[in-house]
Amino acid sequence: MNLSERLNEDMKQAMKSQDKFKLSTIRMVRSTIKNLEIDLKRTLDDNEVLDILSREIKQRKDALQEFEKAGREDLATSARAEVEIIAVYLPKQLTEEEIKVIVQQTIQETGASSKADMGKLMGALMPKVKGLADGKLVNQVVQQALQ
């Protein structure tokens, strides 16, 4: 079962169990997927759906930070719950230690030695951790490694 099918099945299950919050979250994600499919005039594969899911989580995490700064705990709680629902569909996220190992391997492969080589390093690194790690965390680990 691919991710789109899984989202459909979970949406049906949320309807049956009358879980309105989960239902609305899944519908938002499916809407984004469907809009891109219409634009591209084809169905998306799992990697493209993973990209969308990662983007949706990133948007909600950014919004969560803003809500917390503004003291809007009601909206922050909602954003946290949406992140938890969407995160179920992503592969297990890498820990910081696992990212450090991958960064060190990629540094050796690319020969990166300074911050000037960061673009080359990130270009080689991001396909390895795509969907498995938060881009901000990867960026921080790379910056620490190149100091």
XYZ file of C-alpha atoms in Angstrom:
147
model
C 0.000 0.000 0.000
C 1.532 3.324 -1.027
C 1.297 6.515 1.010
C -1.621 7.996 -0.921
C -3.650 4.823 -0.420
C -2.722 4.787 3.264
C -3.864 8.392 3.648
C -7.177 7.506 1.979
C -7.692 4.509 4.251
C -6.849 6.517 7.369
C -9.206 9.269 6.244
C -12.031 6.723 5.923
C -11.158 5.351 9.352
C -11.205 8.865 10.854
C -14.648 9.388 9.314
C -15.938 6.152 10.812
C -14.515 6.929 14.248
C -15.711 10.551 13.967
C -12.236 11.906 14.737
C -12.855 15.330 13.221
C -9.412 16.755 13.955
C -7.534 13.842 12.371
C -9.965 13.885 9.457
C -9.419 17.583 8.768
C -5.630 17.211 9.015
C -5.554 14.298 6.578
C -7.893 16.157 4.237
C -5.545 19.170 4.224
C -2.606 16.943 3.311
C -4.594 15.075 0.651
C -5.720 18.403 -0.784
C -2.112 19.518 -1.185
C -1.236 16.209 -2.847
C -4.251 16.361 -5.157
C -3.501 19.952 -6.198
C 0.040 18.998 -7.174
C -1.237 15.957 -9.077
C -3.610 18.214 -11.004
C -0.797 20.671 -11.774
C 1.529 17.891 -12.948
C -1.272 15.932 -14.668
C -0.085 12.639 -13.147
C -0.202 10.741 -9.887
C 2.627 11.288 -7.421
C 4.978 8.548 -6.314
C 5.824 7.897 -2.666
C 8.954 10.077 -2.724
C 6.958 13.063 -3.941
C 4.279 12.429 -1.309
C 7.039 12.232 1.327
C 8.297 15.636 0.142
C 4.822 17.076 0.616
C 4.459 15.510 4.060
C 7.855 16.890 5.101
C 6.883 20.327 3.833
C 3.573 20.207 5.704
C 5.346 19.305 8.952
C 7.900 22.063 8.441
C 5.122 24.618 7.895
C 3.373 23.535 11.066
C 6.582 23.579 13.118
C 7.307 27.108 11.895
C 3.772 28.140 12.780
C 4.128 26.438 16.156
C 7.153 28.590 16.987
C 5.249 31.736 16.043
C 2.215 30.697 18.094
C 4.420 30.048 21.127
C 6.123 33.441 20.742
C 2.726 35.116 20.569
C 1.453 33.219 23.608
C -1.314 31.487 21.640
C -1.247 28.131 23.402
C -4.589 27.100 21.850
C -3.157 27.380 18.327
C 0.165 25.867 19.422
C -1.630 22.800 20.787
C -3.496 22.398 17.512
C -0.269 22.711 15.471
C 1.484 20.139 17.693
C -1.373 17.680 17.201
C -1.262 18.161 13.412
C 2.499 17.501 13.399
C 1.941 14.270 15.344
C -0.740 13.110 12.906
C 1.355 13.850 9.804
C 4.580 12.439 11.310
C 2.982 8.979 11.401
C 3.331 8.830 7.601
C 7.025 9.739 7.526
C 9.795 7.177 7.920
C 11.530 7.025 11.304
C 13.566 10.201 11.743
C 17.334 9.991 12.193
C 18.834 10.978 15.535
C 21.434 13.726 15.755
C 24.153 11.102 16.275
C 23.103 9.201 13.142
C 23.137 12.462 11.178
C 26.656 13.231 12.444
C 27.872 9.851 11.156
C 26.330 10.448 7.720
C 27.774 13.999 7.623
C 31.275 12.698 8.431
C 31.004 10.030 5.710
C 29.841 12.633 3.191
C 32.657 15.021 4.179
C 35.142 12.242 3.420
C 33.432 11.440 0.107
C 33.305 15.053 -1.074
C 36.575 16.254 0.458
C 34.803 19.246 2.044
C 37.034 21.042 4.523
C 35.648 24.540 5.090
C 32.415 26.509 5.079
C 33.186 27.426 1.460
C 32.492 23.768 0.597
C 29.142 23.755 2.399
C 27.071 23.953 -0.796
C 28.863 20.979 -2.326
C 28.523 19.026 0.916
C 24.821 19.804 1.363
C 24.165 18.862 -2.278
C 25.659 15.425 -1.676
C 24.155 15.023 1.793
C 20.503 15.993 1.369
C 19.546 13.096 -0.963
C 20.885 10.699 1.702
C 18.737 12.133 4.494
C 15.712 13.243 2.457
C 12.566 12.610 4.484
C 14.627 11.096 7.293
C 15.847 14.247 9.016
C 14.874 17.853 9.565
C 16.822 20.149 7.225
C 17.561 22.649 10.003
C 19.139 19.959 12.155
C 21.206 18.682 9.222
C 22.372 22.246 8.518
C 23.413 22.734 12.165
C 25.361 19.456 12.206
C 27.119 20.367 8.951
C 28.072 23.810 10.283
C 29.496 22.256 13.453
C 31.437 19.692 11.432
C 32.975 22.331 9.141
C 34.186 24.623 11.925
